[in-house]
């Protein structure tokens, strides 16, 4: 009887890596959007 967890662990890690990459991408996206909006506001206030 083969151990299922040894087969399942790499799959889980792959999913986790992809999931964390998506979360990091969304987080960076929102941070960039915030800073971009802030930059636009600063430019608008400057003018």
mmCIF file of C-alpha atoms in Angstrom, residues 7-43:
data_model
loop_
_atom_site.group_PDB
_atom_site.id
_atom_site.type_symbol
_atom_site.label_atom_id
_atom_site.label_comp_id
_atom_site.label_asym_id
_atom_site.label_seq_id
_atom_site.Cartn_x
_atom_site.Cartn_y
_atom_site.Cartn_z
ATOM 1 C CA UNK A 7 2.210 11.728 -3.540
ATOM 2 C CA UNK A 8 -0.159 14.384 -2.230
ATOM 3 C CA UNK A 9 2.425 16.708 -0.648
ATOM 4 C CA UNK A 10 4.098 18.002 -3.851
ATOM 5 C CA UNK A 11 0.679 18.592 -5.382
ATOM 6 C CA UNK A 12 -0.404 20.573 -2.309
ATOM 7 C CA UNK A 13 2.821 22.589 -2.372
ATOM 8 C CA UNK A 14 2.329 23.349 -6.051
ATOM 9 C CA UNK A 15 -1.220 24.548 -5.417
ATOM 10 C CA UNK A 16 -0.069 26.525 -2.385
ATOM 11 C CA UNK A 17 2.719 28.160 -4.382
ATOM 12 C CA UNK A 18 0.342 29.116 -7.168
ATOM 13 C CA UNK A 19 -2.228 30.362 -4.632
ATOM 14 C CA UNK A 20 0.320 32.471 -2.735
ATOM 15 C CA UNK A 21 1.615 33.843 -6.047
ATOM 16 C CA UNK A 22 -1.920 34.932 -6.979
ATOM 17 C CA UNK A 23 -2.431 36.530 -3.543
ATOM 18 C CA UNK A 24 0.917 38.325 -3.763
ATOM 19 C CA UNK A 25 0.067 39.512 -7.262
ATOM 20 C CA UNK A 26 -3.317 40.863 -6.128
ATOM 21 C CA UNK A 27 -1.717 42.539 -3.112
ATOM 22 C CA UNK A 28 0.961 44.192 -5.256
ATOM 23 C CA UNK A 29 -1.723 45.196 -7.726
ATOM 24 C CA UNK A 30 -3.763 46.969 -5.042
ATOM 25 C CA UNK A 31 -0.640 48.620 -3.599
ATOM 26 C CA UNK A 32 0.377 49.893 -7.032
ATOM 27 C CA UNK A 33 -3.169 51.116 -7.669
ATOM 28 C CA UNK A 34 -3.208 52.969 -4.327
ATOM 29 C CA UNK A 35 0.160 54.595 -4.962
ATOM 30 C CA UNK A 36 -0.896 55.428 -8.517
ATOM 31 C CA UNK A 37 -4.103 57.078 -7.285
ATOM 32 C CA UNK A 38 -2.099 58.920 -4.632
ATOM 33 C CA UNK A 39 0.355 60.094 -7.270
ATOM 34 C CA UNK A 40 -2.502 61.351 -9.438
ATOM 35 C CA UNK A 41 -3.967 63.202 -6.455
ATOM 36 C CA UNK A 42 -0.575 64.747 -5.670
ATOM 37 C CA UNK A 43 -0.169 65.861 -9.283
#
